[in-house]
Coordinates of C-alpha atoms in Angstrom, one line a residue:
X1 CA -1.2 11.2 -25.4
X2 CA 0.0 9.4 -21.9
X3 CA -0.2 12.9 -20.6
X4 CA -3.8 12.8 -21.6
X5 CA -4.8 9.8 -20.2
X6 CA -3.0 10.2 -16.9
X7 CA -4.6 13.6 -16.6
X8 CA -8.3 11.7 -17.7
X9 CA -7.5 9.4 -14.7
X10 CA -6.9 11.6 -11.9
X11 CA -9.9 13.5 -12.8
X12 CA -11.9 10.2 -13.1
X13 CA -10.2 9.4 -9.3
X14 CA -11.2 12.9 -7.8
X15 CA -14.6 12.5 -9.2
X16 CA -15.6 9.0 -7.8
X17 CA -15.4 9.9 -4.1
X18 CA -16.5 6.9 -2.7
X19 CA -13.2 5.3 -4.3
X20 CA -10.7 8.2 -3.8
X21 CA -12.6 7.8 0.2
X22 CA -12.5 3.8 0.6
X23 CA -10.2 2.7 -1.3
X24 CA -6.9 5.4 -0.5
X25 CA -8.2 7.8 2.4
X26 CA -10.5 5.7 5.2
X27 CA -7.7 3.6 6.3
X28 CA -5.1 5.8 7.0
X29 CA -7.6 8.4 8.6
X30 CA -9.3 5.4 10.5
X31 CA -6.3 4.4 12.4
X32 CA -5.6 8.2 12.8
X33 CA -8.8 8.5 14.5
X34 CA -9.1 5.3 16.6
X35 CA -5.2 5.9 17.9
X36 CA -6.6 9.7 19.1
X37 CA -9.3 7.9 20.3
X38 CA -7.4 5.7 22.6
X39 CA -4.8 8.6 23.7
X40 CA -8.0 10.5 24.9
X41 CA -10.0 7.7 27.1
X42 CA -6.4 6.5 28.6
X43 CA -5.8 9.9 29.9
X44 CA -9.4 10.5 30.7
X45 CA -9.4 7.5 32.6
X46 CA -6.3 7.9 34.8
X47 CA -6.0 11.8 34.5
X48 CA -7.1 11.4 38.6
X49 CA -4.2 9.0 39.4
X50 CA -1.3 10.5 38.3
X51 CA -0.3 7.7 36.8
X52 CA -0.1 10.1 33.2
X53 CA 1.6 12.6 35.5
X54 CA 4.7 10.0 36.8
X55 CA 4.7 8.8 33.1
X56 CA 4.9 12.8 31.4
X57 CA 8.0 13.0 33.7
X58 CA 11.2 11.1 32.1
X59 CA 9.1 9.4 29.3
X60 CA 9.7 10.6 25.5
X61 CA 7.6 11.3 22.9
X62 CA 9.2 10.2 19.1
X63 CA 7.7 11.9 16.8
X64 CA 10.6 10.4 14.0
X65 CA 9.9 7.1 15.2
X66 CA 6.2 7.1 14.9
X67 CA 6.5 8.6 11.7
X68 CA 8.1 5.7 10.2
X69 CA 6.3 3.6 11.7
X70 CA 3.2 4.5 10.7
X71 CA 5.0 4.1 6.9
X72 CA 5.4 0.8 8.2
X73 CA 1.9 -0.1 9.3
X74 CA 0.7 1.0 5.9
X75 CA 1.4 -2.4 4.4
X76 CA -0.7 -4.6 7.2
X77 CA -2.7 -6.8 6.2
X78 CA -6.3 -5.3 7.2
X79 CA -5.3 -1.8 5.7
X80 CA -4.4 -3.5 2.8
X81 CA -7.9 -5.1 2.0
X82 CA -8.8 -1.3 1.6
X83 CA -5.9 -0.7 -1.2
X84 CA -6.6 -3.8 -3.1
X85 CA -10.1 -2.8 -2.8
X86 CA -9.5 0.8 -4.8
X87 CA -6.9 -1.2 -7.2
X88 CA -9.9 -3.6 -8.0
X89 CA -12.4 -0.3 -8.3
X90 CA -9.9 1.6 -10.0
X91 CA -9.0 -1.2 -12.8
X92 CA -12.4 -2.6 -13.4
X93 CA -14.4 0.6 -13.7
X94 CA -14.7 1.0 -17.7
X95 CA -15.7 -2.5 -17.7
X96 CA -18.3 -2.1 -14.8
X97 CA -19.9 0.9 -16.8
X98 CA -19.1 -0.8 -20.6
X99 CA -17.2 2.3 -21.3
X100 CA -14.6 0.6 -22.7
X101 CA -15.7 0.8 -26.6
X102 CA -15.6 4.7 -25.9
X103 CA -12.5 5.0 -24.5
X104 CA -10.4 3.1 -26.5
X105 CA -10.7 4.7 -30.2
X106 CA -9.3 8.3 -28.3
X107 CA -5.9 6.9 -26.9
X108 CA -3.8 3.7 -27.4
X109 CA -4.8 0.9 -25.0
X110 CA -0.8 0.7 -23.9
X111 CA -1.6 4.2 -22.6
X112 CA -5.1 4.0 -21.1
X113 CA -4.0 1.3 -18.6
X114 CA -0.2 2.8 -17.8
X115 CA -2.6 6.1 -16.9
X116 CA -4.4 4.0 -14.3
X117 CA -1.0 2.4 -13.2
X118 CA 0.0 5.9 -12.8
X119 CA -2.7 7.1 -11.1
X120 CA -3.0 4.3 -8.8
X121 CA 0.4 4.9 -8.2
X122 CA 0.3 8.3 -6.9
X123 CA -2.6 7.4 -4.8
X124 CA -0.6 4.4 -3.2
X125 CA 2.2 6.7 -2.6
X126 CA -0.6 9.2 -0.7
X127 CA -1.6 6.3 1.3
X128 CA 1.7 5.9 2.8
X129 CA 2.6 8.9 3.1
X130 CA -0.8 10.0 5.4
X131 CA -0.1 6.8 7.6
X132 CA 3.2 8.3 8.3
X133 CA 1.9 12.0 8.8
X134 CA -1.0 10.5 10.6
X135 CA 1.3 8.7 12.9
X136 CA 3.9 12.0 13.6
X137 CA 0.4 13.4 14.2
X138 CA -0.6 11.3 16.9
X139 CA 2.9 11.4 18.6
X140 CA 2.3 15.5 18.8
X141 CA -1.4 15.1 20.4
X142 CA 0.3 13.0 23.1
X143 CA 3.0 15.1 23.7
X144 CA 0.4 18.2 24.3
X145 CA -2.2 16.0 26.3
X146 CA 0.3 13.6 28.4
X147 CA 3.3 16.6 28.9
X148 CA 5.7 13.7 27.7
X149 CA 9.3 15.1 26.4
X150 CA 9.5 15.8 22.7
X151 CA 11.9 14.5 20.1
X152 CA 10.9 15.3 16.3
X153 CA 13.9 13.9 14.9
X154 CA 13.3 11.8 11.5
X155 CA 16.4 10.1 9.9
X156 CA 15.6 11.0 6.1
X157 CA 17.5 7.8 4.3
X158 CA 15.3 5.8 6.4
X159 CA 12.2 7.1 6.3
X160 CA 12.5 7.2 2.4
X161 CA 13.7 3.4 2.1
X162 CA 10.8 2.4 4.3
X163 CA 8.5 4.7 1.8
X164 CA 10.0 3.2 -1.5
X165 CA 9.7 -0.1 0.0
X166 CA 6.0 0.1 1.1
X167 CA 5.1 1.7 -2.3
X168 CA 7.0 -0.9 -4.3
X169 CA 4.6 -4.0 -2.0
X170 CA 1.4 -1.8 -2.9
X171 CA 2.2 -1.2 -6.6
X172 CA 3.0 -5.3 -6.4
X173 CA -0.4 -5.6 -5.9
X174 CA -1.6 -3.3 -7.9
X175 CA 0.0 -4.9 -10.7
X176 CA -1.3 -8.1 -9.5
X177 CA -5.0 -7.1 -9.0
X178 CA -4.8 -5.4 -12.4
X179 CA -4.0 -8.3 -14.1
X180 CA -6.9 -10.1 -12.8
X181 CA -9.6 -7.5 -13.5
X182 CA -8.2 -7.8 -17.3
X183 CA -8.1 -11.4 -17.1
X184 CA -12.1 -11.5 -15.4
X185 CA -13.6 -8.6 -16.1
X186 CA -14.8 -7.9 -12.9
X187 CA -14.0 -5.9 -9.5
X188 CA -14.8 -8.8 -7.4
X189 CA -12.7 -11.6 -8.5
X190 CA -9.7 -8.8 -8.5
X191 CA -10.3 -8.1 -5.2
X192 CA -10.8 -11.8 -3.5
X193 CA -7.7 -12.9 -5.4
X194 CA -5.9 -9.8 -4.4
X195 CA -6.9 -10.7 -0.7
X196 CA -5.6 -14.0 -1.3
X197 CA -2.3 -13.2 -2.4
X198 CA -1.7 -11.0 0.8
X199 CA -2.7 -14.4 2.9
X200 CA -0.7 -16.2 1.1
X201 CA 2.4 -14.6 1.0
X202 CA 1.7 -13.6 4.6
X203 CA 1.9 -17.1 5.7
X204 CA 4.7 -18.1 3.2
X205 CA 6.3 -15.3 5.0
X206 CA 5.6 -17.4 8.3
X207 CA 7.2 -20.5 7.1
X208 CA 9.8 -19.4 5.4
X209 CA 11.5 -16.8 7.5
X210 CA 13.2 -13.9 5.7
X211 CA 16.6 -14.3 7.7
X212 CA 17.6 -17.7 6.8
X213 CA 15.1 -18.2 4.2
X214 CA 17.3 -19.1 0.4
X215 CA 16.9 -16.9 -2.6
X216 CA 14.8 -19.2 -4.5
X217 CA 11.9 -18.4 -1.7
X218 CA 12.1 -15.0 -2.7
X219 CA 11.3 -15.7 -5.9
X220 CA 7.9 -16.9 -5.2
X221 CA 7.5 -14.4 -1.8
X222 CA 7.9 -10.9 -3.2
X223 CA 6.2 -9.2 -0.4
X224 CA 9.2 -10.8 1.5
X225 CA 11.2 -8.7 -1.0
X226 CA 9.3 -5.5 0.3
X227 CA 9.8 -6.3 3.8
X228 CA 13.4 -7.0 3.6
X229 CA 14.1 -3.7 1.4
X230 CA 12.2 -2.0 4.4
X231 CA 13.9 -3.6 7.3
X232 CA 16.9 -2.7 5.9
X233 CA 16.3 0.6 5.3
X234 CA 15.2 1.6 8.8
X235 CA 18.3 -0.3 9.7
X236 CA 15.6 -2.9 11.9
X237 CA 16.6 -6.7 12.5
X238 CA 15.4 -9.5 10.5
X239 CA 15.7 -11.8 13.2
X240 CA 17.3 -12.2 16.8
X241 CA 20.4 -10.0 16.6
X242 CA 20.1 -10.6 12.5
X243 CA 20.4 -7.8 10.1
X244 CA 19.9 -7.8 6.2
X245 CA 23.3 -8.0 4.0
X246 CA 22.8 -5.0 1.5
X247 CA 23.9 -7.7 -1.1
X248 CA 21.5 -10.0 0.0
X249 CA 18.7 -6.9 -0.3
X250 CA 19.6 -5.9 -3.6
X251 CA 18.4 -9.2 -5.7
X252 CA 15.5 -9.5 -3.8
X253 CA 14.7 -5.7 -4.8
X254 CA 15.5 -7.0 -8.0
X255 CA 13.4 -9.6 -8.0
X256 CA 10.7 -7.7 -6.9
X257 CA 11.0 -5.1 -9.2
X258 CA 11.2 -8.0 -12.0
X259 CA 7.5 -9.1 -10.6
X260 CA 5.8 -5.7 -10.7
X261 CA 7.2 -5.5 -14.4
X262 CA 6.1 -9.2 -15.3
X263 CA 2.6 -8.8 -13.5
X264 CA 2.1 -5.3 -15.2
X265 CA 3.7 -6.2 -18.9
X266 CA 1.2 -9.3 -18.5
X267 CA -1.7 -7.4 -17.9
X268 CA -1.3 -4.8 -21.1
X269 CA -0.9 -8.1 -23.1
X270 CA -4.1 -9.5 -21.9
X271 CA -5.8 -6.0 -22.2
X272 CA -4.3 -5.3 -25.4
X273 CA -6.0 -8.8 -27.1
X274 CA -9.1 -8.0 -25.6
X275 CA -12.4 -8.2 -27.2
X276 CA -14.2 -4.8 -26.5
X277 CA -17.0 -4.4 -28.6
X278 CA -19.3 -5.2 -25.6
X279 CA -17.6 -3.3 -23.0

């Protein structure tokens, strides 16, 4: 019956276009297309001094590198309005369209929303993963259009810690707007209160500084978790000559993990004492 549901959901997703388009596809392909942008007019508008020319000699191109870092830059803030923004449309849509009362009699409620957490899964994990193609993408059209020197190295273990670690911060919100949309009712509330989680942790994150900051902070910072896990990962510093202690990583995945569960196990309680006779 889960298989049913998840299957109902993906076909609901590749239906709704506009939400498949906005919510998991327009940011990704937006920074795609504004980064070729800006690699075009630069070299337009100095193809006659040879500066491009001087540069194309000894510089380097890394594909690798801008492969994960695109898998980095999927997490910003501004590209993040746009998943909340599908996990809000996603969540909320049965209510929007008082399907609800349909739905429900055909599956078990514990399945119905695990399907969407599934399927909004999968399209997080699409997300990321187009932000790092995307990115590998761009290095390549400035290799061909600049002459720079190639490198298309990409250190696996990396690349995937940096993907897990993104996915687990989008599925944290996920969990997070879902809960709200069961709690409201509505797309809108989910998504302003989604929005302000990401400002608030993002200035937390500001204060309390994830090399020195003590565990407890963790506890109420989870993105911090995510960022950590990734830094980590790609082997990155924290902080001036700083590095994360894989000790000090693996609680805070932990307690990460433990708020996806909590936010998600909160939200099929809620959903699972809802009146839906109206909806």
């Amino acid at each position: 019956m889960l298989a049913d549901a998840i299957a109902a959901e993906g076909y609901k997703l590749l239906r709704n276009r506009g939400l498949l388009f906005w919510g998991f596809c327009a940011a990704p392909l937006g920074s795609f297309l504004f980064n070729l942008a800006s690699e075009t007019y630069l070299f337009l508008r100095y193809s006659g001094t040879g500066l491009h020319l001087a540069a194309g000699g000894g510089a380097r191109i890394d594909a690798g590198q801008q492969f994960l870092q695109g898998l980095f830059s999927s997490t910003s803030f501004f590209f993040e309005i746009f998943i909340i923004a599908g996990a809000a449309a996603l969540f909320s849509g049965e209510y929007r369209w008082e399907s609800w009362r349909l739905v429900v009699p055909r599956n078990s409620r514990t399945n119905l929303l695990l399907a969407k957490f599934a399927i909004f899964t999968l399209a997080a994990a699409g997300f990321i993963l187009a932000f790092g193609i995307f990115g590998a993408a761009n290095a390549v059209y400035s290799v061909l259009l600049n002459g720079f020197s190639p490198s298309l190295a990409i250190a696996v273990p990396g690349a995937t810690g940096v993907f897990v670690g993104s996915l687990a911060e989008l599925m944290l919100l996920g969990a997070f707007v879902a809960l709200i949309v069961t709690i409201t009712r509505t797309q809108m509330a989910a998504a302003l209160a989604g929005i302000f989680l990401v400002i608030v942790q993002a200035i937390g994150m500001g204060i309390a500084h994830p090399w020195e900051a003590p565990l407890r902070d963790f506890l109420t910072l989870p993105v911090m978790s995510a960022y950590l896990f990734r830094t980590w990962a790609a082997g990155q510093q924290i902080g001036p000559g700083v590095f994360a202690h894989p000790a000090t990583v693996l609680v805070t995945s932990l307690i990460l993990v433990l708020w996806v569960a909590v936010l998600g196990v909160l939200a099929t309680v809620f959903f699972q004492r809802q009146d839906l006779s109206r909806e």
